[in-house]
Amino acid sequence: MGKATETDLPGVGVRFELETNAGRCVGVVVHQTGRRDLVVYDERDVDRACESVVLTEDEGHTLGELLGGNPVLEHLDDAVHRLEDLVISWITIDSKSPLAGLTLAEAELRAKTGAGVVALVTDSGSIPIPGGADRLEPGGTAVVVGVPAAVRAATKLLNESG
Amino acid sequence: MHTAGDLFVIELGAVVLVLAIVARLARRVGLPALPLYLMVGLALGDGGLVELPASEEFIEVGAEIGVILMLLMLGLEFSAHELIDNVRRSTLAGIVDIALNFPPGFVAGLLLGFDPIVAVLLGGVTYISSSGIVAKLVADLDRIGNHETSVILSVLVIEDLAMVLYLPIVSGVLFGGSLLSTTVTVIVSLLVVIAVLAAAYFFGDRLSAMALSQSSEALLLTLLGGTLLFAGIAGRLNLSTAVGAFVVGVALSGDIVSHARGLLLPLRNLFAAVFFVFFGLQVDLDLVPDVAVAAVVIAAVTIATKFATGWIAASRASIGKPGRVRTGAALIAHGEFSIVIAELGISRESDLGALAATYVIILTLVGAVFYQFSDSLTLRVPTRHHRSRWQRTSRLVQGVRRRR
């Protein structure tokens, strides 16, 4: 994940910026008014914004979505939300996983890893708060909650490539 | 049927129209309008081309409102938290700024044989750059994203805060009596300013929520009435109306700010222009040739010292050479605050008005032109790229921030 820096602009707003691997600098100025400036820095004078495009708040969101790909898919792929020590993760159930196709009761995921399954998502729909008879369908997604180590162990069991 | 009222309206209309023409002209050539407003004021009134017998009184009152609105709008740009954070981060730049730019005016004042307190005022005139003009230049030239912009804004904010302490002190000395009573006045007024700023820091949110109204009419009247009343009381206590208005602006925060800006901006533009005209009106045009040499010398010295201030502040923030040139150039423009300070002493020393007006006109024009063309002076010098060059003023953002 790229590292961005943040600088206060008193009376204006905040400037965020990012240096790319290729050595270019890009930034975003978030104004107090909601306006966003998309800024590209000069290669010869790195302190100078050679291009500055003014965006409204909505345009900024749209551009953010374009740059970040489909935000929903992104969630399913790798989004891990950290709440203090609790981690929620979306794990794709690999068909090669030893637990693929088993019911939650048979899989004993909580006993093995300490992580609990709070939802199952398949092509046919989603099951919030699944019971012991619900199956870990290969290709589906398990939404798993636990401490980081437990979620990591669950990810390993369910998704061998992960 | 002719009445005095008709004549007043005609005069005022003519003055405002002249200002309109001047503002268009300034826009066309890409210069700030302020020095041109001052010139219009100089050309009018006593010793000028045309006298304004009917409207001078209104212009005087309007000028007072202009100062209050300018300072209120400036205060609105900042929250108390922002101001305090900023002082913590840029103390050194602030100290360099005072150490380099206050002495030229102060020493010049003494050399010209002014009272010491008037010399202190002239020191204030040379110290303070124009937040209004500089911020507008930065925005107009699309340089808000530049790295040095945070440095420029920090220096300006510290200057504005310094004014909040400086104005009550000089007003206390100027309008106080004996040494003892003056000292007491100054100490009391500083304590009041600090208490009010602290109140703004802790209760600003609640105050703002109280003042907020769905009706823009009610909101405008609340803001205007409240600010005038508070600024007037501050003036009565020798805290200076300007400081009172600034503190009100700082105290307001949250939703109310953007509404207030939209409502007050047209009023501010009108009355600020009136203020500069009024200042010019008070200055006898015949005095200008006498002080012209002094003004040019002081201007030349402070162009150098302001440039040095910017250069030092920017290099401390690891900005490259072209950025340092831009920072130095940006800080040269002086404006509204210099005039507000000079206004305090104009009754003590009539030369101060002519000197300050000439000085501000020179510095604003030179500063604006220099800042615009600063890139073409340095474009040939390539800057090296350091990886962690913003560490001093920037924080690392952990991961990517998501909204909600």
Coordinates of C-alpha atoms in Angstrom, one line a residue:
Chain A
M1 CA 0.0 0.0 0.0
G2 CA 1.4 3.4 -1.0
K3 CA 2.5 5.7 1.8
A4 CA 0.9 9.2 1.7
T5 CA 1.9 12.2 3.7
E6 CA -0.5 14.8 5.1
T7 CA 0.3 18.5 5.6
D8 CA -2.0 21.2 7.1
L9 CA -2.7 24.3 5.0
P10 CA -4.0 26.8 7.6
G11 CA -7.1 28.5 6.4
V12 CA -7.3 26.3 3.3
G13 CA -7.5 22.7 4.2
V14 CA -5.1 19.7 4.0
R15 CA -2.7 18.5 1.4
F16 CA -2.1 14.7 0.9
E17 CA 0.6 13.4 -1.3
L18 CA 2.1 10.3 -2.6
E19 CA 5.4 9.5 -4.3
T20 CA 5.1 6.8 -6.9
N21 CA 7.6 4.0 -7.3
A22 CA 8.6 5.6 -10.6
G23 CA 9.6 8.7 -8.6
R24 CA 6.8 11.1 -9.6
C25 CA 4.8 13.0 -7.0
V26 CA 1.1 13.4 -7.0
G27 CA -1.1 15.1 -4.4
V28 CA -4.6 16.0 -3.5
V29 CA -5.5 19.3 -1.7
V30 CA -8.8 18.9 0.3
H31 CA -10.2 22.3 0.8
Q32 CA -12.4 23.2 3.8
T33 CA -15.1 24.0 1.3
G34 CA -15.1 20.4 0.0
R35 CA -13.3 21.3 -3.2
R36 CA -10.5 19.0 -4.2
D37 CA -7.4 19.9 -6.3
L38 CA -5.7 17.0 -8.0
V39 CA -2.1 18.0 -8.2
V40 CA 0.9 16.7 -10.2
Y41 CA 4.3 17.8 -9.2
D42 CA 7.0 19.0 -11.6
E43 CA 9.9 16.5 -12.2
R44 CA 12.5 19.3 -12.3
D45 CA 11.2 21.3 -9.4
V46 CA 9.5 18.8 -7.1
D47 CA 8.0 21.5 -4.9
R48 CA 6.0 23.0 -7.8
A49 CA 2.6 21.8 -8.8
C50 CA 2.8 21.9 -12.6
E51 CA -0.7 20.7 -13.0
S52 CA -3.6 21.4 -10.8
V53 CA -7.1 20.2 -11.6
V54 CA -10.0 21.5 -9.6
L55 CA -12.7 18.9 -8.7
T56 CA -15.9 19.2 -6.8
E57 CA -16.5 16.8 -3.9
D58 CA -18.6 14.5 -6.1
E59 CA -16.1 14.5 -8.9
G60 CA -13.4 13.7 -6.4
H61 CA -15.4 10.6 -5.2
T62 CA -16.0 9.5 -8.8
L63 CA -12.3 9.8 -9.6
G64 CA -11.5 7.9 -6.4
E65 CA -13.7 5.0 -7.5
L66 CA -12.2 5.0 -10.9
L67 CA -8.7 4.8 -9.5
G68 CA -9.6 2.2 -6.8
G69 CA -11.4 -0.1 -9.2
N70 CA -14.8 -1.5 -8.2
P71 CA -15.1 -0.7 -4.6
V72 CA -17.4 -3.7 -3.8
L73 CA -15.0 -6.2 -5.4
E74 CA -12.2 -4.5 -3.6
H75 CA -14.0 -5.2 -0.3
L76 CA -14.4 -8.9 -1.2
D77 CA -10.8 -9.3 -2.3
D78 CA -8.7 -7.9 0.4
A79 CA -10.4 -5.4 2.6
V80 CA -9.6 -6.1 6.2
H81 CA -11.2 -3.7 8.7
R82 CA -9.4 -3.3 11.9
L83 CA -11.5 -2.4 15.0
E84 CA -9.0 -2.2 17.9
D85 CA -7.9 -5.8 18.1
L86 CA -10.8 -7.3 16.2
V87 CA -10.4 -8.1 12.5
I88 CA -13.2 -8.7 10.0
S89 CA -12.1 -10.4 6.8
W90 CA -13.8 -11.6 3.6
I91 CA -12.2 -15.0 2.7
T92 CA -12.8 -16.7 -0.6
I93 CA -13.3 -20.5 0.0
D94 CA -10.9 -22.3 -2.2
S95 CA -12.1 -25.5 -3.8
K96 CA -8.8 -27.2 -2.7
S97 CA -9.4 -26.2 0.9
P98 CA -9.8 -29.2 3.3
L99 CA -12.9 -27.5 4.6
A100 CA -14.5 -26.8 1.3
G101 CA -18.0 -28.3 1.0
L102 CA -18.3 -29.2 4.7
T103 CA -21.0 -27.7 6.9
L104 CA -19.9 -25.3 9.6
A105 CA -20.5 -28.0 12.3
E106 CA -18.2 -30.4 10.4
A107 CA -15.5 -27.9 9.7
E108 CA -15.1 -26.9 13.4
L109 CA -13.4 -23.7 12.2
R110 CA -13.9 -21.9 15.6
A111 CA -12.4 -24.8 17.5
K112 CA -9.4 -25.0 15.1
T113 CA -8.6 -21.3 14.7
G114 CA -10.6 -19.2 17.2
A115 CA -12.3 -17.3 14.4
G116 CA -16.0 -17.3 13.9
V117 CA -18.0 -17.2 10.7
V118 CA -20.5 -14.4 10.8
A119 CA -21.8 -14.6 7.2
L120 CA -21.5 -16.7 4.1
V121 CA -21.8 -15.3 0.6
T122 CA -22.5 -17.5 -2.4
D123 CA -23.7 -16.9 -6.0
S124 CA -27.2 -17.7 -4.9
G125 CA -27.3 -15.2 -2.0
S126 CA -25.9 -14.5 1.4
I127 CA -26.6 -16.1 4.7
P128 CA -26.1 -13.7 7.6
I129 CA -25.4 -15.5 11.0
P130 CA -25.1 -19.0 9.5
G131 CA -26.0 -22.1 11.6
G132 CA -24.1 -25.4 11.9
A133 CA -25.9 -26.9 8.9
D134 CA -24.8 -24.2 6.5
R135 CA -22.2 -25.3 4.0
L136 CA -18.8 -23.6 3.2
E137 CA -19.5 -23.8 -0.6
P138 CA -16.3 -23.8 -2.7
G139 CA -16.0 -20.5 -4.5
G140 CA -18.1 -18.7 -2.0
T141 CA -17.0 -16.2 0.6
A142 CA -16.9 -16.5 4.3
V143 CA -17.0 -13.4 6.4
V144 CA -14.8 -14.2 9.4
V145 CA -14.3 -12.3 12.7
G146 CA -11.6 -12.8 15.3
V147 CA -8.3 -11.5 16.6
P148 CA -5.7 -11.1 13.8
A149 CA -3.9 -14.4 14.4
A150 CA -7.2 -16.3 14.4
V151 CA -8.3 -14.7 11.1
R152 CA -4.9 -15.4 9.6
A153 CA -5.3 -19.1 10.6
A154 CA -8.8 -19.2 9.1
T155 CA -7.6 -17.6 5.9
K156 CA -4.9 -20.2 5.6
L157 CA -7.3 -23.1 6.1
L158 CA -10.0 -21.8 3.7
N159 CA -7.9 -20.2 1.0
E160 CA -4.7 -22.1 0.4
S161 CA -3.4 -19.6 -2.0
G162 CA -3.9 -16.8 0.6
Chain B
M1 CA -35.4 69.5 -5.9
H2 CA -31.8 69.2 -4.6
T3 CA -31.0 68.0 -1.1
A4 CA -27.8 67.3 0.7
G5 CA -28.8 63.6 0.4
D6 CA -28.8 63.7 -3.4
L7 CA -25.3 65.2 -3.4
F8 CA -24.1 62.5 -1.0
V9 CA -25.5 59.7 -3.2
I10 CA -23.9 61.2 -6.3
E11 CA -20.5 61.5 -4.7
L12 CA -20.6 58.0 -3.2
G13 CA -21.8 56.5 -6.5
A14 CA -19.0 58.2 -8.4
V15 CA -16.3 57.0 -5.9
V16 CA -17.6 53.5 -6.0
L17 CA -17.7 53.5 -9.8
V18 CA -14.1 54.8 -9.9
L19 CA -13.2 51.9 -7.6
A20 CA -15.0 49.5 -10.0
I21 CA -13.0 50.7 -12.9
V22 CA -9.8 50.4 -10.9
A23 CA -10.6 46.9 -9.8
R24 CA -11.3 45.9 -13.4
L25 CA -8.0 47.4 -14.5
A26 CA -6.1 45.6 -11.7
R27 CA -7.8 42.3 -12.7
R28 CA -6.8 42.8 -16.3
V29 CA -3.1 43.3 -15.6
G30 CA -3.1 40.6 -12.8
L31 CA -2.3 42.9 -9.9
P32 CA -4.0 43.3 -6.5
A33 CA -6.5 46.1 -6.4
L34 CA -5.5 47.4 -2.9
P35 CA -2.7 49.7 -4.0
L36 CA -4.9 51.2 -6.6
Y37 CA -7.6 51.8 -4.1
L38 CA -5.1 53.6 -2.0
M39 CA -4.1 55.7 -5.0
V40 CA -7.7 56.7 -5.6
G41 CA -7.9 57.8 -2.0
L42 CA -4.7 59.8 -2.3
A43 CA -6.0 61.5 -5.4
L44 CA -9.2 62.5 -3.7
G45 CA -10.0 64.7 -0.7
D46 CA -7.8 67.3 0.9
G47 CA -4.9 68.3 -1.3
G48 CA -6.1 66.0 -4.0
L49 CA -7.9 66.6 -7.3
V50 CA -11.5 66.4 -6.1
E51 CA -12.9 67.1 -2.6
L52 CA -15.7 65.0 -1.2
P53 CA -17.6 67.3 1.1
A54 CA -20.8 65.3 1.3
S55 CA -19.6 61.7 1.5
E56 CA -16.5 62.0 3.6
E57 CA -18.3 61.3 6.8
F58 CA -20.0 58.2 5.5
I59 CA -16.6 57.0 4.1
E60 CA -15.1 57.4 7.6
V61 CA -17.8 55.3 9.2
G62 CA -17.6 52.8 6.3
A63 CA -13.9 52.5 6.8
E64 CA -14.4 51.5 10.4
I65 CA -16.8 48.8 9.3
G66 CA -14.4 47.8 6.6
V67 CA -11.6 47.0 9.1
I68 CA -14.0 45.0 11.3
L69 CA -15.3 43.0 8.4
M70 CA -11.8 42.3 7.0
L71 CA -10.6 41.0 10.4
L72 CA -13.8 39.0 11.0
M73 CA -13.3 37.3 7.6
L74 CA -9.7 36.7 8.3
G75 CA -10.6 35.1 11.7
L76 CA -13.2 32.9 10.0
E77 CA -10.5 31.3 8.0
F78 CA -9.0 29.8 11.1
S79 CA -10.2 27.8 14.0
A80 CA -8.6 28.3 17.4
H81 CA -7.2 24.8 17.3
E82 CA -5.6 25.4 13.9
L83 CA -3.9 28.6 15.2
I84 CA -2.4 26.9 18.3
D85 CA -1.2 23.9 16.3
N86 CA 0.4 26.2 13.8
V87 CA 2.3 28.3 16.4
R88 CA 3.7 25.1 17.9
R89 CA 5.0 23.9 14.5
S90 CA 6.4 27.1 13.1
T91 CA 7.7 29.1 16.1
L92 CA 11.2 29.5 14.6
A93 CA 9.9 30.9 11.3
G94 CA 7.8 33.3 13.3
I95 CA 10.8 34.5 15.4
V96 CA 13.0 35.0 12.3
D97 CA 10.1 37.0 10.7
I98 CA 9.9 39.4 13.6
A99 CA 13.6 39.7 14.1
L100 CA 14.2 40.6 10.5
N101 CA 11.2 42.7 9.6
F102 CA 10.3 44.7 12.6
P103 CA 13.6 46.5 13.1
P104 CA 13.7 48.2 9.6
G105 CA 10.6 50.1 10.3
F106 CA 11.4 50.8 13.9
V107 CA 14.9 52.1 13.2
A108 CA 13.6 54.1 10.2
G109 CA 11.0 55.7 12.4
L110 CA 13.6 56.8 15.0
L111 CA 15.9 58.1 12.3
L112 CA 13.0 60.1 10.8
G113 CA 12.6 61.7 14.3
F114 CA 9.1 60.1 15.0
D115 CA 8.0 59.5 18.6
P116 CA 9.2 56.1 19.8
I117 CA 5.6 54.8 19.9
V118 CA 5.1 55.9 16.3
A119 CA 8.4 54.2 15.4
V120 CA 6.9 51.0 17.0
L121 CA 3.9 51.5 14.7
L122 CA 6.2 51.8 11.6
G123 CA 8.0 48.6 12.8
G124 CA 4.6 47.0 12.8
V125 CA 3.9 48.3 9.3
T126 CA 7.1 46.8 7.9
Y127 CA 6.7 43.5 9.9
I128 CA 3.4 42.3 8.7
S129 CA 2.8 40.9 5.2
S130 CA -0.7 40.9 3.8
S131 CA -2.5 37.6 4.4
G132 CA -5.3 38.8 2.1
I133 CA -3.2 39.7 -0.9
V134 CA -0.8 36.8 -0.5
A135 CA -3.5 34.2 -0.1
K136 CA -5.3 35.6 -3.2
L137 CA -2.1 35.6 -5.2
V138 CA -1.4 31.9 -4.3
A139 CA -4.9 30.9 -5.3
D140 CA -5.0 32.9 -8.5
L141 CA -1.6 31.5 -9.7
D142 CA -2.8 27.9 -8.9
R143 CA 0.0 27.4 -6.4
I144 CA -2.1 26.0 -3.5
G145 CA -0.7 22.5 -4.1
N146 CA 2.9 23.7 -4.1
H147 CA 5.0 22.4 -1.2
E148 CA 6.1 25.9 -0.1
T149 CA 2.4 27.0 0.3
S150 CA 2.1 25.5 3.7
V151 CA 5.2 27.4 4.8
I152 CA 3.8 30.7 3.4
L153 CA 0.5 30.2 5.1
S154 CA 2.1 29.3 8.4
V155 CA 4.2 32.5 8.5
L156 CA 1.1 34.5 7.7
V157 CA -0.9 32.9 10.4
I158 CA 1.8 33.6 13.0
E159 CA 1.8 37.2 11.9
D160 CA -1.9 37.5 12.2
L161 CA -1.7 36.1 15.7
A162 CA 1.2 38.4 16.6
M163 CA -1.1 41.3 15.6
V164 CA -3.7 40.1 18.2
L165 CA -1.1 40.8 20.9
Y166 CA 0.6 43.8 19.2
L167 CA -2.6 45.9 18.5
P168 CA -3.8 46.0 22.1
I169 CA -0.3 46.8 23.3
V170 CA 0.2 49.8 21.0
S171 CA -3.4 51.0 21.4
G172 CA -2.9 50.9 25.2
V173 CA 0.3 52.9 24.9
L174 CA -1.1 55.4 22.3
F175 CA -4.4 56.1 24.2
G176 CA -3.2 55.5 27.7
G177 CA -2.2 58.2 30.2
S178 CA 0.6 57.9 32.7
L179 CA 3.2 55.1 32.6
L180 CA 1.5 53.2 35.4
S181 CA -2.0 53.4 34.0
T182 CA -0.7 52.5 30.6
T183 CA 1.1 49.4 32.0
V184 CA -2.1 48.4 33.8
T185 CA -4.2 48.9 30.6
V186 CA -1.8 46.9 28.5
I187 CA -1.6 44.0 31.0
V188 CA -5.3 43.9 31.5
S189 CA -6.0 44.1 27.8
L190 CA -3.6 41.2 27.1
L191 CA -5.2 39.1 29.8
V192 CA -8.6 39.8 28.2
V193 CA -7.4 38.8 24.8
I194 CA -6.0 35.6 26.1
A195 CA -9.2 34.9 28.1
V196 CA -11.3 35.5 25.0
L197 CA -9.1 33.3 22.8
A198 CA -9.3 30.6 25.5
A199 CA -13.1 30.9 25.5
A200 CA -13.1 30.7 21.7
Y201 CA -10.9 27.5 22.0
F202 CA -13.3 25.8 24.4
F203 CA -16.7 27.2 23.7
G204 CA -16.4 28.2 20.0
D205 CA -18.5 25.2 18.8
R206 CA -21.4 26.0 21.1
L207 CA -21.4 29.7 20.3
S208 CA -21.4 28.8 16.6
A209 CA -24.3 26.4 17.0
M210 CA -26.2 29.1 18.8
A211 CA -25.6 31.7 16.1
L212 CA -26.5 29.4 13.2
S213 CA -29.9 30.0 11.6
Q214 CA -31.8 28.6 8.6
S215 CA -32.6 32.1 7.4
S216 CA -29.7 33.8 5.7
E217 CA -31.2 37.1 6.6
A218 CA -31.3 36.4 10.3
L219 CA -27.8 34.9 10.2
L220 CA -26.3 37.9 8.4
L221 CA -27.9 40.3 11.0
T222 CA -26.7 38.1 13.9
L223 CA -23.2 38.0 12.6
L224 CA -23.0 41.7 11.7
G225 CA -24.7 42.9 14.9
G226 CA -22.7 40.5 17.2
T227 CA -19.4 41.4 15.6
L228 CA -19.9 45.1 15.6
L229 CA -21.0 45.1 19.2
F230 CA -18.1 42.9 20.4
A231 CA -15.6 44.8 18.3
G232 CA -16.9 48.1 19.6
I233 CA -16.6 47.0 23.2
A234 CA -13.1 45.8 22.5
G235 CA -12.3 49.2 21.0
R236 CA -13.7 50.9 24.1
L237 CA -11.4 48.8 26.3
N238 CA -8.4 49.9 24.1
L239 CA -8.1 46.3 22.8
S240 CA -8.7 47.7 19.3
T241 CA -11.8 46.9 17.3
A242 CA -9.7 45.0 14.8
V243 CA -8.7 42.4 17.4
G244 CA -12.2 42.1 18.7
A245 CA -13.5 41.3 15.2
F246 CA -10.7 38.8 14.6
V247 CA -11.4 36.9 17.8
V248 CA -15.1 36.7 16.9
G249 CA -14.1 35.2 13.5
V250 CA -11.8 32.7 15.2
A251 CA -14.4 31.7 17.7
L252 CA -16.9 30.8 15.0
S253 CA -16.4 27.3 13.6
G254 CA -18.2 24.5 11.9
D255 CA -21.2 24.8 9.6
I256 CA -21.6 28.5 10.3
V257 CA -18.3 29.4 8.6
S258 CA -19.1 28.6 5.0
H259 CA -22.5 30.3 5.3
A260 CA -20.9 33.3 7.0
R261 CA -18.3 33.6 4.3
G262 CA -20.8 33.6 1.5
L263 CA -22.9 36.2 3.2
L264 CA -20.2 38.6 4.4
L265 CA -17.9 38.5 1.3
P266 CA -19.7 41.1 -0.8
L267 CA -20.0 43.4 2.2
R268 CA -16.4 42.9 3.1
N269 CA -15.3 43.7 -0.5
L270 CA -17.3 47.0 -0.5
F271 CA -16.3 48.2 2.9
A272 CA -12.6 47.2 2.7
A273 CA -12.3 49.2 -0.5
V274 CA -14.0 52.1 1.3
F275 CA -11.4 51.7 4.1
F276 CA -8.4 52.0 1.7
V277 CA -10.0 55.0 0.1
F278 CA -10.5 56.6 3.5
F279 CA -6.9 56.0 4.4
G280 CA -5.8 57.7 1.2
L281 CA -8.2 60.6 1.8
Q282 CA -6.6 61.3 5.2
V283 CA -3.2 61.5 3.6
D284 CA -2.3 64.9 2.2
L285 CA -0.9 64.3 -1.3
D286 CA 1.6 67.1 -0.9
L287 CA 3.3 65.2 1.9
V288 CA 4.1 62.2 -0.4
P289 CA 7.1 63.8 -2.2
D290 CA 8.7 64.6 1.2
V291 CA 8.5 61.0 2.4
A292 CA 9.1 59.3 -1.0
V293 CA 12.8 58.7 -0.6
A294 CA 12.3 57.3 2.9
A295 CA 9.5 55.0 1.6
V296 CA 11.7 53.7 -1.2
V297 CA 14.6 53.0 1.1
I298 CA 12.5 51.2 3.7
A299 CA 10.8 49.3 0.9
A300 CA 14.1 48.2 -0.5
V301 CA 15.3 47.0 2.9
T302 CA 12.2 45.1 3.7
I303 CA 12.0 43.5 0.3
A304 CA 15.4 42.0 1.2
T305 CA 14.5 41.0 4.7
K306 CA 11.1 39.5 3.8
F307 CA 12.7 37.6 1.0
A308 CA 15.3 36.3 3.5
T309 CA 12.5 35.3 5.9
G310 CA 10.8 33.3 3.3
W311 CA 14.0 31.7 2.1
I312 CA 15.0 30.6 5.7
A313 CA 11.5 29.4 6.6
A314 CA 11.3 27.3 3.3
S315 CA 14.7 25.8 3.6
R316 CA 13.9 24.7 7.2
A317 CA 11.0 22.8 5.7
S318 CA 13.4 21.2 3.2
I319 CA 12.0 23.1 0.2
G320 CA 14.2 23.3 -2.8
K321 CA 15.7 26.6 -4.2
P322 CA 12.9 27.6 -6.6
G323 CA 10.4 27.0 -3.8
R324 CA 12.5 29.2 -1.4
V325 CA 12.5 32.0 -4.0
R326 CA 8.7 31.7 -4.3
T327 CA 8.3 31.8 -0.5
G328 CA 10.4 34.8 -0.2
A329 CA 8.7 36.6 -3.0
A330 CA 5.2 35.7 -1.7
L331 CA 5.9 37.4 1.7
I332 CA 6.9 40.7 0.2
A333 CA 3.3 42.1 -0.4
H334 CA 2.1 44.2 2.5
G335 CA -1.4 45.5 2.7
E336 CA -4.4 45.7 4.9
F337 CA -2.7 45.2 8.3
S338 CA 0.1 47.7 7.6
I339 CA -2.6 50.3 6.8
V340 CA -4.7 49.4 9.9
I341 CA -1.5 49.9 12.0
A342 CA -0.6 53.2 10.3
E343 CA -4.2 54.4 10.8
L344 CA -3.6 54.2 14.6
G345 CA -0.8 56.7 14.4
I346 CA -1.9 59.0 11.7
S347 CA -3.3 61.6 14.1
R348 CA 0.0 61.6 16.0
E349 CA 2.3 61.9 13.0
S350 CA 0.9 63.0 9.7
D351 CA 4.0 61.9 7.8
L352 CA 3.3 58.3 8.9
G353 CA 0.2 58.1 6.7
A354 CA 1.9 59.3 3.6
L355 CA 4.9 57.1 4.3
A356 CA 2.8 54.0 5.0
A357 CA 0.6 54.5 1.9
T358 CA 3.6 55.0 -0.4
Y359 CA 5.4 52.0 1.2
V360 CA 2.4 49.7 0.9
I361 CA 1.8 50.7 -2.7
I362 CA 5.5 49.9 -3.6
L363 CA 5.7 46.6 -1.7
T364 CA 2.4 45.3 -3.0
L365 CA 3.2 46.0 -6.6
V366 CA 6.8 44.7 -6.4
G367 CA 5.7 41.7 -4.3
A368 CA 2.9 40.7 -6.7
V369 CA 5.0 41.0 -9.8
F370 CA 8.0 39.2 -8.2
Y371 CA 5.9 36.3 -7.0
Q372 CA 4.2 35.9 -10.4
F373 CA 7.5 35.8 -12.2
S374 CA 9.5 34.0 -9.5
D375 CA 9.4 30.7 -11.5
S376 CA 10.9 32.2 -14.6
L377 CA 13.8 33.3 -12.6
T378 CA 14.6 29.9 -11.2
L379 CA 13.2 27.4 -13.7
R380 CA 16.7 26.6 -15.0
V381 CA 17.9 25.4 -11.7
P382 CA 17.0 21.7 -11.2
T383 CA 16.3 20.6 -7.7
R384 CA 17.4 17.3 -6.2
H385 CA 14.8 15.0 -4.9
H386 CA 15.0 13.8 -1.3
R387 CA 12.8 10.9 -0.2
S388 CA 11.7 12.1 3.2
R389 CA 11.7 15.8 2.5
W390 CA 8.4 16.7 4.1
Q391 CA 9.0 15.0 7.4
R392 CA 9.3 18.2 9.3
T393 CA 5.9 19.6 8.5
S394 CA 4.0 16.5 7.4
R395 CA 2.6 13.4 9.1
L396 CA 2.6 10.0 7.5
V397 CA -0.9 8.8 6.7
Q398 CA -1.4 5.2 7.9
G399 CA -2.8 3.3 5.0
V400 CA -5.5 4.8 2.9
R401 CA -8.2 6.8 4.5
R402 CA -11.7 5.8 3.7
R403 CA -14.6 8.0 4.1
R404 CA -17.1 6.5 6.5

